[in-house]
Tab-separated table of C-alpha atoms and ligand atoms in Angstrom:
chain	number	residue	atom	x	y	z
A	170	MET	CA	34.170	24.591	16.333
A	171	ILE	CA	35.580	24.066	12.840
A	172	ILE	CA	38.251	21.375	12.456
A	173	ALA	CA	40.253	21.427	9.214
A	174	ILE	CA	42.130	18.248	8.314
A	175	ASP	CA	44.487	18.185	5.349
A	176	GLY	CA	47.038	15.721	4.082
A	177	PRO	CA	48.232	13.633	1.136
A	178	ALA	CA	46.521	10.594	-0.370
A	179	ALA	CA	46.181	7.595	1.953
A	180	SER	CA	47.505	9.483	4.984
A	181	GLY	CA	44.576	8.219	7.058
A	182	LYS	CA	42.964	11.658	7.268
A	183	GLY	CA	39.562	10.312	6.169
A	184	THR	CA	39.300	7.769	8.978
A	185	LEU	CA	40.622	10.285	11.487
A	186	SER	CA	38.169	12.961	10.374
A	187	LYS	CA	35.208	10.615	10.615
A	188	ARG	CA	36.204	9.575	14.115
A	189	LEU	CA	36.864	13.139	15.259
A	190	ALA	CA	33.454	14.211	13.931
A	191	ALA	CA	31.723	11.374	15.816
A	192	HIS	CA	33.727	12.104	18.982
A	193	PHE	CA	32.927	15.834	19.025
A	194	GLY	CA	29.383	15.466	17.616
A	195	LEU	CA	30.104	17.494	14.460
A	196	PRO	CA	28.973	17.027	10.850
A	197	HIS	CA	31.755	15.817	8.534
A	198	LEU	CA	32.508	16.570	4.880
A	199	ASP	CA	35.020	14.482	2.933
A	200	THR	CA	35.839	17.087	0.270
A	201	GLY	CA	37.773	14.550	-1.829
A	202	LEU	CA	34.397	13.044	-2.681
A	203	LEU	CA	33.378	16.294	-4.413
A	204	TYR	CA	36.345	16.071	-6.794
A	205	ARG	CA	35.737	12.355	-7.238
A	206	GLY	CA	32.105	13.148	-8.128
A	207	VAL	CA	33.245	15.643	-10.774
A	208	ALA	CA	35.667	13.059	-12.181
A	209	ARG	CA	32.896	10.452	-12.341
A	210	ALA	CA	30.617	12.828	-14.242
A	211	MET	CA	33.404	13.462	-16.800
A	212	LEU	CA	34.227	9.768	-17.243
A	213	ASP	CA	30.544	8.782	-17.510
A	214	ALA	CA	30.016	11.443	-20.196
A	215	GLY	CA	33.127	10.244	-22.076
A	216	LEU	CA	34.755	13.672	-21.745
A	217	PRO	CA	38.530	14.189	-21.414
A	218	LEU	CA	39.437	15.052	-17.811
A	219	GLU	CA	41.497	18.020	-19.029
A	220	ASP	CA	38.431	19.720	-20.594
A	221	ALA	CA	38.343	22.619	-18.106
A	222	ALA	CA	35.008	24.111	-19.222
A	223	ALA	CA	33.184	20.787	-19.066
A	224	ALA	CA	34.769	19.943	-15.699
A	225	ALA	CA	33.679	23.285	-14.252
A	226	ARG	CA	30.145	22.639	-15.536
A	227	ALA	CA	30.189	19.203	-13.902
A	228	ALA	CA	31.320	20.814	-10.639
A	229	ARG	CA	28.530	23.416	-10.736
A	230	THR	CA	25.873	20.749	-11.297
A	231	LEU	CA	27.267	18.147	-8.888
A	232	ASP	CA	24.493	16.282	-7.077
A	233	LEU	CA	25.585	15.747	-3.464
A	234	ALA	CA	22.992	13.018	-3.008
A	235	THR	CA	24.975	10.706	-5.309
A	236	LEU	CA	28.304	10.840	-3.471
A	237	ASP	CA	28.041	7.683	-1.396
A	238	GLU	CA	28.501	5.339	-4.342
A	239	ALA	CA	31.255	2.760	-3.653
A	240	ARG	CA	32.795	3.312	-7.113
A	241	LEU	CA	33.808	6.820	-6.068
A	242	ARG	CA	36.211	5.408	-3.475
A	243	GLY	CA	38.258	3.369	-5.961
A	244	ALA	CA	41.814	4.103	-7.099
A	245	GLU	CA	40.776	5.001	-10.658
A	246	MET	CA	38.462	7.753	-9.417
A	247	GLY	CA	41.093	9.075	-6.996
A	248	GLU	CA	43.560	9.500	-9.830
A	249	ALA	CA	40.938	11.133	-12.092
A	250	ALA	CA	39.844	13.415	-9.217
A	251	SER	CA	43.413	14.601	-8.808
A	252	VAL	CA	43.402	15.666	-12.500
A	253	VAL	CA	40.125	17.648	-12.417
A	254	ALA	CA	41.133	19.137	-9.033
A	255	ALA	CA	44.008	20.951	-10.746
A	256	VAL	CA	41.506	22.999	-12.822
A	257	PRO	CA	41.047	26.385	-11.059
A	258	SER	CA	37.426	26.857	-12.240
A	259	VAL	CA	36.508	23.453	-10.773
A	260	ARG	CA	37.913	24.488	-7.397
A	261	GLU	CA	36.094	27.790	-7.577
A	262	ALA	CA	32.792	26.088	-8.406
A	263	LEU	CA	33.110	23.896	-5.278
A	264	LEU	CA	34.193	26.674	-2.920
A	265	ASP	CA	30.799	28.020	-1.755
A	266	LEU	CA	29.384	24.607	-1.100
A	267	GLN	CA	32.302	23.767	1.209
A	268	ARG	CA	32.148	27.120	3.001
A	269	ARG	CA	28.377	26.731	3.525
A	270	PHE	CA	28.983	23.307	5.050
A	271	ALA	CA	31.587	24.815	7.385
A	272	ALA	CA	29.150	27.566	8.426
A	273	ASP	CA	26.858	25.041	10.152
A	274	PRO	CA	26.027	26.520	13.577
A	275	ARG	CA	27.114	23.261	15.214
A	276	GLY	CA	30.561	23.571	13.608
A	277	ALA	CA	32.074	20.977	11.267
A	278	VAL	CA	34.979	18.735	10.377
A	279	LEU	CA	36.192	19.046	6.770
A	280	ASP	CA	39.015	17.023	5.287
A	281	GLY	CA	40.891	17.523	2.038
A	282	ARG	CA	43.995	19.237	0.674
A	283	ASP	CA	43.259	22.960	1.025
A	284	ILE	CA	40.859	23.204	3.967
A	285	GLY	CA	43.231	24.997	6.327
A	286	THR	CA	44.782	27.149	3.605
A	287	VAL	CA	41.848	28.154	1.344
A	288	ILE	CA	38.418	26.850	2.387
A	289	CYS	CA	38.531	27.575	6.136
A	290	PRO	CA	41.603	29.730	6.810
A	291	ASP	CA	40.011	30.750	10.150
A	292	ALA	CA	39.301	27.187	11.329
A	293	ASP	CA	39.620	26.748	15.105
A	294	VAL	CA	41.824	23.681	14.716
A	295	LYS	CA	44.014	22.720	11.745
A	296	ILE	CA	45.718	19.372	11.524
A	297	PHE	CA	48.025	18.313	8.691
A	298	VAL	CA	48.158	14.513	8.639
A	299	THR	CA	51.181	12.913	7.001
A	300	ALA	CA	52.935	9.561	6.763
A	301	SER	CA	55.835	8.421	4.608
A	302	ALA	CA	54.922	7.485	1.022
A	303	GLU	CA	56.035	3.880	1.706
A	304	GLU	CA	53.794	3.554	4.754
A	305	ARG	CA	50.830	5.082	2.907
A	306	ALA	CA	51.419	2.680	0.038
A	307	ARG	CA	51.561	-0.264	2.492
A	308	ARG	CA	48.205	0.771	3.991
A	309	ARG	CA	46.578	1.312	0.591
A	310	HIS	CA	48.001	-2.001	-0.662
A	311	ARG	CA	46.552	-3.846	2.357
A	312	GLU	CA	43.194	-2.145	1.888
A	313	LEU	CA	43.070	-3.103	-1.815
A	314	ALA	CA	44.068	-6.697	-1.025
A	315	GLY	CA	41.290	-6.796	1.576
A	316	ARG	CA	38.843	-5.849	-1.162
A	317	GLY	CA	40.197	-8.611	-3.387
A	318	GLU	CA	42.065	-6.197	-5.720
A	319	ALA	CA	45.484	-7.709	-6.413
A	320	VAL	CA	47.790	-4.802	-7.310
A	321	ALA	CA	51.593	-4.894	-7.033
A	322	PHE	CA	53.014	-2.861	-4.128
A	323	GLU	CA	55.309	-0.930	-6.491
A	324	THR	CA	52.311	0.114	-8.583
A	325	VAL	CA	50.523	1.433	-5.493
A	326	LEU	CA	53.666	3.314	-4.401
A	327	ASP	CA	54.073	4.840	-7.880
A	328	ASP	CA	50.419	5.955	-7.843
A	329	ILE	CA	50.867	7.604	-4.450
A	330	ARG	CA	54.022	9.417	-5.559
A	331	ARG	CA	52.365	10.618	-8.774
A	332	ARG	CA	49.371	11.892	-6.828
A	333	ASP	CA	51.597	13.672	-4.277
A	334	ALA	CA	53.455	15.375	-7.119
A	335	ARG	CA	50.262	16.468	-8.889
A	336	ASP	CA	48.385	17.612	-5.751
A	337	GLY	CA	51.411	19.424	-4.387
A	338	GLY	CA	52.657	20.846	-7.669
A	339	ARG	CA	49.506	22.445	-9.108
A	340	SER	CA	49.247	26.228	-9.133
A	341	SER	CA	45.722	26.457	-7.708
A	342	ALA	CA	45.453	25.630	-3.974
A	343	PRO	CA	48.314	23.091	-3.900
A	344	LEU	CA	48.520	20.596	-1.069
A	345	ARG	CA	50.471	22.179	1.761
A	346	ALA	CA	50.180	22.622	5.498
A	347	ALA	CA	48.744	25.940	6.664
A	348	ARG	CA	51.260	27.968	8.626
A	349	ASP	CA	49.192	27.499	11.795
A	350	ALA	CA	48.447	23.780	11.274
A	351	ARG	CA	49.632	21.144	13.751
A	352	LEU	CA	51.538	18.336	12.069
A	353	LEU	CA	50.456	14.774	12.817
A	354	ASP	CA	52.853	12.185	11.387
A	355	THR	CA	51.107	8.812	11.541
A	356	THR	CA	53.961	6.759	10.006
A	357	ALA	CA	54.597	4.910	13.259
A	358	LEU	CA	51.056	5.172	14.690
A	359	ASP	CA	48.134	2.791	14.375
A	360	ILE	CA	44.672	4.271	13.942
A	361	GLU	CA	43.916	4.286	17.687
A	362	ALA	CA	47.129	6.118	18.528
A	363	ALA	CA	46.596	8.573	15.654
A	364	PHE	CA	43.051	9.246	16.855
A	365	ARG	CA	44.211	9.869	20.434
A	366	ALA	CA	46.896	12.245	19.147
A	367	ALA	CA	44.322	14.137	17.050
A	368	VAL	CA	41.908	14.461	19.979
A	369	ALA	CA	44.788	15.783	22.108
A	370	ILE	CA	45.583	18.397	19.428
A	371	VAL	CA	41.943	19.538	19.362
A	372	GLN	CA	41.792	19.735	23.164
A	373	ASP	CA	45.134	21.552	23.362
A	374	THR	CA	44.038	24.113	20.828
A	375	LYS	CA	40.718	24.672	22.582
A	376	ALA	CA	42.433	25.044	25.953
A	377	ALA	CA	44.846	27.588	24.469
A	378	ASP	CA	41.835	29.636	23.267
A	379	VAL	CA	40.364	30.076	26.760
A	380	PRO	CA	41.216	33.575	27.956
A	381	ALA	CA	43.552	33.527	30.949
A	382	GLY	CA	42.330	34.617	34.382
B	245	DC	O1	41.226	12.792	-0.522
B	245	DC	P1	40.958	12.024	-1.816
B	245	DC	O2	41.986	10.978	-2.125
B	245	DC	O3	39.580	11.475	-1.860
B	245	DC	O4	41.039	13.139	-2.963
B	245	DC	C1	41.005	12.813	-4.333
B	245	DC	C2	41.681	13.926	-5.124
B	245	DC	O5	40.896	15.120	-5.052
B	245	DC	C3	43.062	14.324	-4.602
B	245	DC	O6	44.094	13.601	-5.236
B	245	DC	C4	43.154	15.793	-4.894
B	245	DC	C5	41.735	16.261	-4.932
B	245	DC	N1	41.328	17.049	-3.766
B	245	DC	C6	41.670	18.382	-3.758
B	245	DC	O7	42.339	18.841	-4.677
B	245	DC	N2	41.241	19.195	-2.750
B	245	DC	C7	40.532	18.702	-1.735
B	245	DC	N3	40.116	19.531	-0.751
B	245	DC	C8	40.203	17.323	-1.695
B	245	DC	C9	40.638	16.511	-2.727
Protein backbone atom coordinates (compact mmCIF):
# COMPACT_ATOMS: atom_id res chain seq x y z
CA MET A 1 0.00 0.00 0.00
CA ILE A 2 1.32 3.43 -0.96
CA ILE A 3 0.12 6.38 1.14
CA ALA A 4 0.73 9.85 -0.31
CA ILE A 5 0.54 12.77 2.11
CA ASP A 6 0.73 16.34 0.84
CA GLY A 7 0.14 19.71 2.40
CA PRO A 8 1.57 23.17 3.11
CA ALA A 9 4.39 24.04 5.50
CA ALA A 10 3.71 23.28 9.17
CA SER A 11 0.41 21.52 8.45
CA GLY A 12 1.47 18.61 10.66
CA LYS A 13 1.86 16.24 7.72
CA GLY A 14 5.34 15.14 8.85
CA THR A 15 4.20 13.96 12.28
CA LEU A 16 1.12 12.34 10.78
CA SER A 17 3.14 10.53 8.12
CA LYS A 18 5.62 9.18 10.64
CA ARG A 19 2.81 7.88 12.83
CA LEU A 20 0.90 6.36 9.91
CA ALA A 21 4.07 4.60 8.73
CA ALA A 22 4.67 3.15 12.21
CA HIS A 23 1.01 2.15 12.55
CA PHE A 24 0.85 0.33 9.20
CA GLY A 25 4.45 -0.99 9.33
CA LEU A 26 5.57 0.91 6.21
CA PRO A 27 8.83 2.70 5.38
CA HIS A 28 8.51 6.50 5.38
CA LEU A 29 10.18 9.17 3.24
CA ASP A 30 9.99 12.85 4.20
CA THR A 31 10.61 14.28 0.72
CA GLY A 32 11.03 17.82 2.10
CA LEU A 33 14.36 16.64 3.47
CA LEU A 34 15.61 16.01 -0.08
CA TYR A 35 15.00 19.65 -1.04
CA ARG A 36 16.45 20.78 2.27
CA GLY A 37 19.56 18.68 1.54
CA VAL A 38 19.95 20.35 -1.86
CA ALA A 39 19.57 23.78 -0.23
CA ARG A 40 22.22 22.90 2.36
CA ALA A 41 24.67 21.84 -0.34
CA MET A 42 24.15 25.19 -2.13
CA LEU A 43 24.54 27.27 1.03
CA ASP A 44 27.62 25.32 2.17
CA ALA A 45 29.24 25.85 -1.24
CA GLY A 46 28.39 29.58 -1.13
CA LEU A 47 26.32 29.30 -4.31
CA PRO A 48 23.22 31.43 -5.01
CA LEU A 49 20.05 29.36 -4.53
CA GLU A 50 18.75 30.55 -7.91
CA ASP A 51 21.70 28.96 -9.79
CA ALA A 52 19.60 26.28 -11.52
CA ALA A 53 22.50 24.28 -13.01
CA ALA A 54 24.38 24.08 -9.72
CA ALA A 55 21.19 23.19 -7.82
CA ALA A 56 20.42 20.38 -10.26
CA ARG A 57 23.98 19.08 -9.82
CA ALA A 58 23.55 19.18 -6.05
CA ALA A 59 20.29 17.24 -6.41
CA ARG A 60 21.91 14.56 -8.59
CA THR A 61 24.75 14.05 -6.10
CA LEU A 62 22.66 14.26 -2.92
CA ASP A 63 23.89 11.83 -0.27
CA LEU A 64 20.85 10.35 1.49
CA ALA A 65 22.99 9.23 4.41
CA THR A 66 23.46 12.86 5.49
CA LEU A 67 19.79 13.82 5.76
CA ASP A 68 19.24 13.33 9.48
CA GLU A 69 21.26 16.38 10.49
CA ALA A 70 19.28 18.63 12.87
CA ARG A 71 20.27 21.77 10.92
CA LEU A 72 18.18 20.58 7.99
CA ARG A 73 15.00 20.94 10.05
CA GLY A 74 15.49 24.65 10.81
CA ALA A 75 13.46 27.53 9.38
CA GLU A 76 16.36 28.89 7.31
CA MET A 77 16.73 25.60 5.45
CA GLY A 78 12.97 25.31 4.90
CA GLU A 79 12.91 28.70 3.22
CA ALA A 80 15.99 27.89 1.10
CA ALA A 81 14.50 24.49 0.18
CA SER A 82 11.38 26.20 -1.09
CA VAL A 83 13.57 28.29 -3.46
CA VAL A 84 15.55 25.37 -4.96
CA ALA A 85 12.34 23.30 -5.15
CA ALA A 86 10.98 25.75 -7.72
CA VAL A 87 13.77 24.76 -10.17
CA PRO A 88 12.32 22.15 -12.58
CA SER A 89 15.67 20.35 -13.13
CA VAL A 90 16.05 19.91 -9.36
CA ARG A 91 12.63 18.26 -9.17
CA GLU A 92 13.45 16.06 -12.12
CA ALA A 93 16.75 14.97 -10.56
CA LEU A 94 14.91 13.85 -7.39
CA LEU A 95 12.05 12.07 -9.17
CA ASP A 96 13.54 8.58 -9.66
CA LEU A 97 14.82 8.34 -6.14
CA GLN A 98 11.33 9.05 -4.76
CA ARG A 99 9.64 6.63 -7.16
CA ARG A 100 12.16 3.89 -6.27
CA PHE A 101 11.38 4.44 -2.59
CA ALA A 102 7.66 4.13 -3.34
CA ALA A 103 8.25 0.88 -5.26
CA ASP A 104 9.31 -0.95 -2.08
CA PRO A 105 7.42 -4.27 -2.08
CA ARG A 106 6.18 -3.53 1.45
CA GLY A 107 4.62 -0.27 0.24
CA ALA A 108 5.52 3.17 1.62
CA VAL A 109 4.38 6.46 3.09
CA LEU A 110 5.76 9.55 1.33
CA ASP A 111 5.03 13.11 2.38
CA GLY A 112 5.65 16.35 0.53
CA ARG A 113 3.92 18.75 -1.85
CA ASP A 114 3.52 16.77 -5.08
CA ILE A 115 3.34 13.14 -3.98
CA GLY A 116 -0.28 12.56 -4.96
CA THR A 117 -0.08 14.68 -8.11
CA VAL A 118 3.36 13.87 -9.62
CA ILE A 119 5.46 11.32 -7.72
CA CYS A 120 2.81 8.67 -6.98
CA PRO A 121 -0.30 9.56 -9.00
CA ASP A 122 -1.48 5.93 -8.54
CA ALA A 123 -1.04 5.88 -4.74
CA ASP A 124 -3.64 3.74 -2.94
CA VAL A 125 -4.42 6.50 -0.46
CA LYS A 126 -3.93 10.26 -0.89
CA ILE A 127 -4.40 12.67 1.96
CA PHE A 128 -4.07 16.45 1.66
CA VAL A 129 -3.40 17.85 5.13
CA THR A 130 -4.27 21.49 5.71
CA ALA A 131 -4.76 23.95 8.56
CA SER A 132 -5.29 27.70 8.53
CA ALA A 133 -2.11 29.78 8.13
CA GLU A 134 -2.69 31.29 11.61
CA GLU A 135 -2.94 27.88 13.26
CA ARG A 136 0.14 26.61 11.43
CA ALA A 137 2.03 29.71 12.51
CA ARG A 138 0.90 29.17 16.13
CA ARG A 139 2.21 25.58 16.05
CA ARG A 140 5.50 26.56 14.42
CA HIS A 141 5.90 29.46 16.87
CA ARG A 142 5.37 27.11 19.84
CA GLU A 143 7.82 24.60 18.40
CA LEU A 144 10.49 27.29 17.90
CA ALA A 145 9.94 28.65 21.42
CA GLY A 146 10.32 25.10 22.74
CA ARG A 147 13.72 24.96 21.06
CA GLY A 148 14.69 28.26 22.65
CA GLU A 149 14.36 30.25 19.37
CA ALA A 150 12.58 33.50 20.20
CA VAL A 151 10.90 34.66 16.97
CA ALA A 152 7.93 37.06 16.82
CA PHE A 153 4.61 35.40 15.91
CA GLU A 154 4.08 37.85 13.03
CA THR A 155 7.44 36.88 11.55
CA VAL A 156 6.51 33.19 11.66
CA LEU A 157 3.12 33.94 10.05
CA ASP A 158 4.78 36.00 7.30
CA ASP A 159 7.24 33.16 6.61
CA ILE A 160 4.40 30.66 6.33
CA ARG A 161 2.44 32.89 3.95
CA ARG A 162 5.52 33.51 1.79
CA ARG A 163 6.22 29.79 1.62
CA ASP A 164 2.58 28.99 0.73
CA ALA A 165 2.73 31.54 -2.07
CA ARG A 166 6.02 30.21 -3.46
CA ASP A 167 5.15 26.49 -3.16
CA GLY A 168 1.69 27.01 -4.60
CA GLY A 169 2.62 29.54 -7.25
CA ARG A 170 5.57 27.84 -8.98
CA SER A 171 5.06 26.41 -12.46
CA SER A 172 6.69 23.03 -11.81
CA ALA A 173 4.63 20.66 -9.62
CA PRO A 174 2.96 23.38 -7.51
CA LEU A 175 1.45 22.48 -4.17
CA ARG A 176 -2.12 21.38 -4.74
CA ALA A 177 -4.41 18.56 -3.71
CA ALA A 178 -4.75 15.71 -6.20
CA ARG A 179 -8.26 15.41 -7.56
CA ASP A 180 -8.70 12.08 -5.75
CA ALA A 181 -7.10 13.18 -2.45
CA ARG A 182 -9.07 13.22 0.80
CA LEU A 183 -8.85 16.55 2.59
CA LEU A 184 -7.85 16.53 6.25
CA ASP A 185 -8.20 19.95 7.88
CA THR A 186 -6.36 19.81 11.21
CA THR A 187 -7.08 23.43 12.27
CA ALA A 188 -9.30 22.32 15.14
CA LEU A 189 -7.67 18.92 15.76
CA ASP A 190 -4.85 17.97 18.10
CA ILE A 191 -2.30 15.44 16.88
CA GLU A 192 -4.17 12.45 18.35
CA ALA A 193 -7.44 13.43 16.68
CA ALA A 194 -5.65 14.15 13.39
CA PHE A 195 -3.95 10.76 13.54
CA ARG A 196 -7.24 8.95 14.21
CA ALA A 197 -8.84 10.80 11.29
CA ALA A 198 -5.95 9.83 8.99
CA VAL A 199 -6.13 6.17 10.01
CA ALA A 200 -9.88 6.24 9.33
CA ILE A 201 -9.23 7.67 5.84
CA VAL A 202 -6.73 4.89 5.09
CA GLN A 203 -9.11 2.21 6.36
CA ASP A 204 -12.05 3.70 4.45
CA THR A 205 -10.10 3.78 1.24
CA LYS A 206 -8.89 0.21 1.68
CA ALA A 207 -12.41 -1.00 2.45
CA ALA A 208 -13.72 0.74 -0.67
CA ASP A 209 -11.11 -1.16 -2.74
CA VAL A 210 -12.37 -4.61 -1.70
CA PRO A 211 -14.44 -6.01 -4.55
CA ALA A 212 -18.10 -6.41 -3.59
CA GLY A 213 -19.63 -9.87 -3.19
O1 LIG B 1 7.97 19.86 3.90
P1 LIG B 1 9.15 20.79 4.14
O2 LIG B 1 8.80 22.04 4.90
O3 LIG B 1 10.30 20.09 4.76
O4 LIG B 1 9.62 21.23 2.68
C1 LIG B 1 10.60 22.23 2.46
C2 LIG B 1 10.40 22.83 1.08
O5 LIG B 1 10.70 21.86 0.08
C3 LIG B 1 8.97 23.28 0.78
O6 LIG B 1 8.75 24.63 1.12
C4 LIG B 1 8.81 23.04 -0.69
C5 LIG B 1 9.79 21.95 -1.01
N1 LIG B 1 9.18 20.64 -1.26
C6 LIG B 1 8.67 20.42 -2.51
O7 LIG B 1 8.68 21.32 -3.34
N2 LIG B 1 8.18 19.19 -2.85
C7 LIG B 1 8.14 18.21 -1.94
N3 LIG B 1 7.65 17.00 -2.30
C8 LIG B 1 8.62 18.43 -0.63
C9 LIG B 1 9.12 19.68 -0.31
